[in-house]
Amino acid sequence: MSLSAQDKKSLEEIHKLFIELEKSSGDFSFDPSKLALLKDKISQLTSSENADVGRLAPLRDHLHGKMTLKHFVSFAIPFERILNRNLQDDEFLIIENDKNAAPQETLPLVFVLDNIRSAFNVGSIFRTAECLGAERICLCGYTPNPTQWKVEKTAMGTQEYMTWEEHTHLMECLEMLKENGYRLVALETAASASDLYESFEAEPTAFILGNERFGLDPTVLQLIDEVRVIPLRGRKNSLNVGVTAAVAGFEWMRQWRTRK
């Protein structure tokens, strides 16, 4: 069911409030008046004739002044998703020659994406993974999948060739990979991280990438085999998650191929 003009207006107002509250919560507190306004506007969605819109109304009960920013952001995701649902793509191009290219050897490399918020980043990683010849992509938590327009657009058709799967919980995904012989490598700016360009073990590898803002939970870092970080020389201490996946993936492939 498409969004009515009123539903779209209401959802855009709600999303704008989410963004304003997120940007102004540097001290992990929320403006009480704006938070109350947000909850009130979400409550009004009960009057919508669109069932998908109406189902968002109960989310107001989960919003409160003492919640963490991480939890607050997670409640914004359904509103971002439903607003994107009706967008039309007039720019999506797939190069016809790509479809006729012969597939190359698949590498024993997996990308695990946990609670990635940006559909653009996910689509970018799909494109990188396919170009690398990676085995598959695991989408965990609220990471968007290729059925969403922005992922599909950025992936540029590579989602048709990549094997991907969804997991509700990251830990279950990691345990499955561990049991199947994959070395779990977190890409994170942790103090104990090793340099990306040091030698990798010559075994199937899964790179784990966390939320753009919050990274990976400490409990996850206890389960993985090692943490790697890309050495940087500028003032910023981290790269975009899509860029990180590309840099790490191609370095891993370079090392893998030199051993053959």
C-alpha positions as a LaTeX table, in Angstrom:
\begin{tabular}{lrrr}
\hline
Residue & $x$ (\AA) & $y$ (\AA) & $z$ (\AA) \\
\hline
Met1 & 0.00 & 0.00 & 0.00 \\
Ser2 & 1.37 & 3.39 & $-1.01$ \\
Leu3 & 1.66 & 6.27 & 1.42 \\
Ser4 & $-1.01$ & 8.95 & 1.35 \\
Ala5 & 0.08 & 12.57 & 1.23 \\
Gln6 & $-0.89$ & 13.00 & 4.89 \\
Asp7 & 0.98 & 9.85 & 5.98 \\
Lys8 & 4.10 & 10.93 & 4.11 \\
Lys9 & 3.95 & 14.40 & 5.66 \\
Ser10 & 3.51 & 12.94 & 9.15 \\
Leu11 & 6.36 & 10.46 & 8.70 \\
Glu12 & 8.69 & 13.13 & 7.35 \\
Glu13 & 7.93 & 15.35 & 10.37 \\
Ile14 & 8.64 & 12.44 & 12.70 \\
His15 & 11.87 & 11.58 & 10.93 \\
Lys16 & 12.99 & 15.21 & 11.08 \\
Leu17 & 12.42 & 15.20 & 14.84 \\
Phe18 & 14.42 & 11.98 & 15.19 \\
Ile19 & 17.34 & 13.60 & 13.36 \\
Glu20 & 17.12 & 16.82 & 15.37 \\
Leu21 & 17.09 & 14.91 & 18.66 \\
Glu22 & 19.95 & 12.68 & 17.57 \\
Lys23 & 22.11 & 15.64 & 16.55 \\
Ser24 & 21.42 & 17.54 & 19.76 \\
Ser25 & 22.10 & 14.63 & 22.11 \\
Gly26 & 25.87 & 14.98 & 22.35 \\
Asp27 & 25.65 & 14.71 & 26.13 \\
Phe28 & 23.34 & 11.68 & 25.81 \\
Ser29 & 20.28 & 13.62 & 26.95 \\
Phe30 & 17.20 & 14.52 & 24.96 \\
Asp31 & 15.29 & 17.78 & 24.80 \\
Pro32 & 12.13 & 16.97 & 26.84 \\
Ser33 & 9.84 & 19.19 & 24.78 \\
Lys34 & 11.03 & 17.79 & 21.44 \\
Leu35 & 10.87 & 14.24 & 22.76 \\
Ala36 & 7.29 & 14.82 & 23.93 \\
Leu37 & 6.41 & 16.27 & 20.52 \\
Leu38 & 7.96 & 13.26 & 18.81 \\
Lys39 & 5.95 & 10.84 & 20.92 \\
Asp40 & 2.76 & 12.78 & 20.28 \\
Lys41 & 3.25 & 12.74 & 16.51 \\
Ile42 & 3.99 & 8.99 & 16.56 \\
Ser43 & 0.78 & 8.41 & 18.56 \\
Gln44 & $-1.23$ & 10.16 & 15.87 \\
Leu45 & $-0.25$ & 7.45 & 13.38 \\
Thr46 & $-2.99$ & 5.23 & 14.86 \\
Ser47 & $-5.49$ & 7.15 & 12.70 \\
Ser48 & $-3.75$ & 6.13 & 9.47 \\
Glu49 & $-5.58$ & 3.82 & 7.09 \\
Asn50 & $-2.23$ & 2.31 & 6.10 \\
Ala51 & $-1.63$ & $-0.74$ & 8.31 \\
Asp52 & 2.16 & $-0.45$ & 7.99 \\
Val53 & 2.03 & 3.14 & 9.19 \\
Gly54 & $-0.36$ & 2.34 & 12.02 \\
Arg55 & 1.95 & $-0.39$ & 13.33 \\
Leu56 & 4.57 & 2.25 & 14.05 \\
Ala57 & 2.40 & 4.02 & 16.65 \\
Pro58 & 3.26 & 1.72 & 19.61 \\
Leu59 & 6.93 & 2.66 & 19.26 \\
Arg60 & 6.14 & 5.86 & 21.17 \\
Asp61 & 5.93 & 3.80 & 24.38 \\
His62 & 9.61 & 2.84 & 24.06 \\
Leu63 & 10.89 & 6.42 & 23.91 \\
His64 & 11.96 & 8.02 & 27.18 \\
Gly65 & 14.49 & 10.54 & 28.42 \\
Lys66 & 16.84 & 8.01 & 30.02 \\
Met67 & 17.31 & 5.81 & 26.97 \\
Thr68 & 20.75 & 5.53 & 25.38 \\
Leu69 & 21.45 & 7.19 & 22.07 \\
Lys70 & 22.06 & 3.76 & 20.58 \\
His71 & 18.56 & 2.59 & 21.50 \\
Phe72 & 17.04 & 5.87 & 20.34 \\
Val73 & 18.61 & 5.47 & 16.91 \\
Ser74 & 17.25 & 1.94 & 16.57 \\
Phe75 & 13.67 & 3.27 & 16.85 \\
Ala76 & 14.30 & 5.72 & 14.02 \\
Ile77 & 15.10 & 2.91 & 11.58 \\
Pro78 & 11.47 & 1.79 & 10.85 \\
Phe79 & 10.57 & 5.37 & 9.92 \\
Glu80 & 13.56 & 5.68 & 7.59 \\
Arg81 & 12.63 & 2.40 & 5.94 \\
Ile82 & 8.97 & 3.20 & 5.31 \\
Leu83 & 9.83 & 6.59 & 3.84 \\
Asn84 & 12.25 & 4.97 & 1.40 \\
Arg85 & 9.78 & 2.32 & 0.30 \\
Asn86 & 7.99 & 4.43 & $-2.30$ \\
Leu87 & 10.99 & 6.18 & $-3.84$ \\
Gln88 & 11.45 & 5.61 & $-7.56$ \\
Asp89 & 14.86 & 5.14 & $-9.16$ \\
Asp90 & 15.41 & 6.91 & $-12.47$ \\
Glu91 & 19.18 & 6.70 & $-12.32$ \\
Phe92 & 19.80 & 2.99 & $-11.67$ \\
Leu93 & 22.05 & 1.70 & $-14.43$ \\
Ile94 & 23.44 & $-1.78$ & $-14.89$ \\
Ile95 & 26.21 & $-2.12$ & $-17.44$ \\
Glu96 & 25.01 & $-4.83$ & $-19.83$ \\
Asn97 & 28.54 & $-6.13$ & $-20.43$ \\
Asp98 & 28.80 & $-7.03$ & $-16.74$ \\
Lys99 & 26.07 & $-9.66$ & $-17.11$ \\
Asn100 & 28.12 & $-11.56$ & $-19.69$ \\
Ala101 & 31.36 & $-11.55$ & $-17.73$ \\
Ala102 & 32.60 & $-15.00$ & $-16.81$ \\
Pro103 & 32.56 & $-15.61$ & $-13.03$ \\
Gln104 & 35.95 & $-16.07$ & $-11.41$ \\
Glu105 & 37.01 & $-18.24$ & $-8.49$ \\
Thr106 & 35.14 & $-17.52$ & $-5.28$ \\
Leu107 & 37.39 & $-16.61$ & $-2.37$ \\
Pro108 & 36.75 & $-17.99$ & 1.17 \\
Leu109 & 35.94 & $-14.49$ & 2.43 \\
Val110 & 32.74 & $-13.38$ & 4.19 \\
Phe111 & 31.61 & $-9.90$ & 5.19 \\
Val112 & 29.45 & $-9.73$ & 8.33 \\
Leu113 & 27.54 & $-6.46$ & 8.72 \\
Asp114 & 26.03 & $-5.76$ & 12.15 \\
Asn115 & 23.38 & $-3.04$ & 12.57 \\
Ile116 & 24.63 & $-1.01$ & 9.63 \\
Arg117 & 22.29 & 1.94 & 9.34 \\
Ser118 & 23.13 & 3.30 & 5.91 \\
Ala119 & 21.66 & 1.49 & 2.92 \\
Phe120 & 24.29 & 3.27 & 0.82 \\
Asn121 & 27.07 & 1.64 & 2.84 \\
Val122 & 25.49 & $-1.80$ & 2.53 \\
Gly123 & 25.08 & $-1.44$ & $-1.23$ \\
Ser124 & 28.67 & $-0.29$ & $-1.51$ \\
Ile125 & 29.87 & $-3.37$ & 0.38 \\
Phe126 & 27.81 & $-5.63$ & $-1.90$ \\
Arg127 & 29.57 & $-4.13$ & $-4.89$ \\
Thr128 & 32.99 & $-4.48$ & $-3.25$ \\
Ala129 & 32.33 & $-8.06$ & $-2.19$ \\
Glu130 & 31.21 & $-9.10$ & $-5.67$ \\
Cys131 & 34.22 & $-7.43$ & $-7.29$ \\
Leu132 & 36.50 & $-9.26$ & $-4.86$ \\
Gly133 & 34.86 & $-12.61$ & $-5.55$ \\
Ala134 & 33.90 & $-12.94$ & $-1.88$ \\
Glu135 & 31.84 & $-15.95$ & $-0.86$ \\
Arg136 & 28.89 & $-14.18$ & 0.80 \\
Ile137 & 27.57 & $-11.40$ & 2.98 \\
Cys138 & 25.81 & $-11.86$ & 6.33 \\
Leu139 & 23.36 & $-9.12$ & 7.30 \\
Cys140 & 22.72 & $-8.93$ & 11.04 \\
Gly141 & 20.36 & $-6.90$ & 13.23 \\
Tyr142 & 18.66 & $-4.05$ & 11.40 \\
Thr143 & 21.14 & $-3.96$ & 8.51 \\
Pro144 & 19.06 & $-3.34$ & 5.34 \\
Asn145 & 18.97 & $-6.02$ & 2.67 \\
Pro146 & 19.06 & $-5.77$ & $-1.17$ \\
Thr147 & 15.25 & $-5.68$ & $-1.44$ \\
Gln148 & 15.47 & $-2.05$ & $-0.32$ \\
Trp149 & 15.78 & 0.54 & $-3.04$ \\
Lys150 & 18.87 & 2.38 & $-1.79$ \\
Val151 & 20.81 & $-0.86$ & $-1.29$ \\
Glu152 & 19.81 & $-2.07$ & $-4.73$ \\
Lys153 & 20.76 & 1.22 & $-6.36$ \\
Thr154 & 24.22 & 1.44 & $-4.78$ \\
Ala155 & 24.93 & $-2.27$ & $-5.33$ \\
Met156 & 24.58 & $-1.64$ & $-9.10$ \\
Gly157 & 23.26 & $-5.11$ & $-9.84$ \\
Thr158 & 25.89 & $-7.01$ & $-7.83$ \\
Gln159 & 23.22 & $-8.19$ & $-5.39$ \\
Glu160 & 22.09 & $-10.56$ & $-8.17$ \\
Tyr161 & 25.42 & $-12.37$ & $-8.05$ \\
Met162 & 26.27 & $-12.24$ & $-4.34$ \\
Thr163 & 25.08 & $-14.87$ & $-1.89$ \\
Trp164 & 23.63 & $-13.14$ & 1.17 \\
Glu165 & 21.77 & $-14.19$ & 4.27 \\
Glu166 & 20.09 & $-12.49$ & 7.22 \\
His167 & 20.58 & $-13.14$ & 10.94 \\
Thr168 & 18.58 & $-11.58$ & 13.73 \\
His169 & 21.47 & $-11.82$ & 16.16 \\
Leu170 & 25.14 & $-11.26$ & 15.36 \\
Met171 & 26.42 & $-13.74$ & 17.96 \\
Glu172 & 24.49 & $-16.62$ & 16.36 \\
Cys173 & 26.01 & $-15.72$ & 12.99 \\
Leu174 & 29.53 & $-15.62$ & 14.41 \\
Glu175 & 29.11 & $-18.94$ & 16.20 \\
Met176 & 27.93 & $-20.52$ & 12.94 \\
Leu177 & 30.95 & $-19.16$ & 11.05 \\
Lys178 & 33.30 & $-20.30$ & 13.81 \\
Glu179 & 31.89 & $-23.81$ & 13.67 \\
Asn180 & 32.46 & $-23.84$ & 9.92 \\
Gly181 & 36.13 & $-22.99$ & 10.23 \\
Tyr182 & 36.21 & $-19.27$ & 9.59 \\
Arg183 & 38.68 & $-17.00$ & 11.32 \\
Leu184 & 36.71 & $-14.06$ & 12.76 \\
Val185 & 38.40 & $-10.71$ & 12.23 \\
Ala186 & 36.77 & $-7.53$ & 13.55 \\
Leu187 & 37.54 & $-4.29$ & 11.74 \\
Glu188 & 37.53 & $-1.85$ & 14.64 \\
Thr189 & 39.57 & 1.03 & 16.04 \\
Ala190 & 40.25 & $-0.77$ & 19.33 \\
Ala191 & 43.43 & $-0.07$ & 21.27 \\
Ser192 & 44.48 & $-3.71$ & 21.03 \\
Ala193 & 43.97 & $-3.92$ & 17.25 \\
Ser194 & 46.71 & $-5.19$ & 14.96 \\
Asp195 & 47.79 & $-3.42$ & 11.80 \\
Leu196 & 45.67 & $-4.46$ & 8.80 \\
Tyr197 & 48.79 & $-4.98$ & 6.70 \\
Glu198 & 50.32 & $-7.60$ & 8.96 \\
Ser199 & 50.07 & $-11.17$ & 7.66 \\
Phe200 & 46.70 & $-12.89$ & 7.82 \\
Glu201 & 46.36 & $-16.56$ & 8.63 \\
Ala202 & 45.96 & $-18.62$ & 5.44 \\
Glu203 & 42.42 & $-19.77$ & 6.24 \\
Pro204 & 38.82 & $-18.82$ & 5.46 \\
Thr205 & 38.14 & $-15.40$ & 6.97 \\
Ala206 & 35.09 & $-13.40$ & 8.02 \\
Phe207 & 35.43 & $-9.64$ & 8.41 \\
Ile208 & 32.99 & $-8.21$ & 10.97 \\
Leu209 & 31.94 & $-4.57$ & 10.65 \\
Gly210 & 29.73 & $-2.77$ & 13.16 \\
Asn211 & 27.39 & 0.21 & 13.23 \\
Glu212 & 28.80 & 3.37 & 11.66 \\
Arg213 & 28.53 & 5.31 & 14.91 \\
Phe214 & 28.78 & 2.75 & 17.69 \\
Gly215 & 31.00 & 0.06 & 16.22 \\
Leu216 & 30.86 & $-3.45$ & 17.70 \\
Asp217 & 29.81 & $-4.33$ & 21.24 \\
Pro218 & 32.62 & $-5.36$ & 23.61 \\
Thr219 & 30.97 & $-8.79$ & 24.01 \\
Val220 & 31.54 & $-9.40$ & 20.30 \\
Leu221 & 35.23 & $-8.56$ & 20.58 \\
Gln222 & 35.56 & $-11.30$ & 23.18 \\
Leu223 & 34.38 & $-13.94$ & 20.69 \\
Ile224 & 36.41 & $-12.98$ & 17.63 \\
Asp225 & 39.93 & $-14.23$ & 16.84 \\
Glu226 & 41.54 & $-10.86$ & 16.26 \\
Val227 & 40.92 & $-7.16$ & 15.69 \\
Arg228 & 42.49 & $-5.31$ & 12.78 \\
Val229 & 42.72 & $-1.57$ & 12.16 \\
Ile230 & 43.69 & 0.37 & 9.06 \\
Pro231 & 46.66 & 2.62 & 9.89 \\
Leu232 & 45.75 & 6.25 & 9.20 \\
Arg233 & 47.90 & 9.37 & 9.05 \\
Gly234 & 45.28 & 12.12 & 9.13 \\
Arg235 & 43.37 & 13.74 & 11.99 \\
Lys236 & 40.37 & 11.43 & 11.71 \\
Asn237 & 40.80 & 8.04 & 13.35 \\
Ser238 & 38.41 & 6.03 & 11.18 \\
Leu239 & 37.13 & 5.54 & 7.64 \\
Asn240 & 33.61 & 5.10 & 6.28 \\
Val241 & 32.48 & 1.51 & 6.88 \\
Gly242 & 32.12 & 0.84 & 3.15 \\
Val243 & 35.63 & 2.11 & 2.48 \\
Thr244 & 36.96 & 0.07 & 5.40 \\
Ala245 & 35.45 & $-3.10$ & 3.96 \\
Ala246 & 37.04 & $-2.39$ & 0.57 \\
Val247 & 40.52 & $-1.65$ & 1.92 \\
Ala248 & 40.50 & $-4.71$ & 4.18 \\
Gly249 & 39.01 & $-7.00$ & 1.56 \\
Phe250 & 41.54 & $-6.15$ & $-1.14$ \\
Glu251 & 44.48 & $-6.42$ & 1.26 \\
Trp252 & 43.26 & $-9.85$ & 2.37 \\
Met253 & 42.87 & $-10.91$ & $-1.29$ \\
Arg254 & 46.36 & $-9.64$ & $-2.11$ \\
Gln255 & 47.87 & $-11.76$ & 0.65 \\
Trp256 & 45.75 & $-14.78$ & $-0.26$ \\
Arg257 & 46.82 & $-14.67$ & $-3.90$ \\
Thr258 & 50.55 & $-14.31$ & $-3.08$ \\
Arg259 & 50.39 & $-17.63$ & $-1.21$ \\
Lys260 & 49.00 & $-19.53$ & $-4.19$ \\
\hline
\end{tabular}
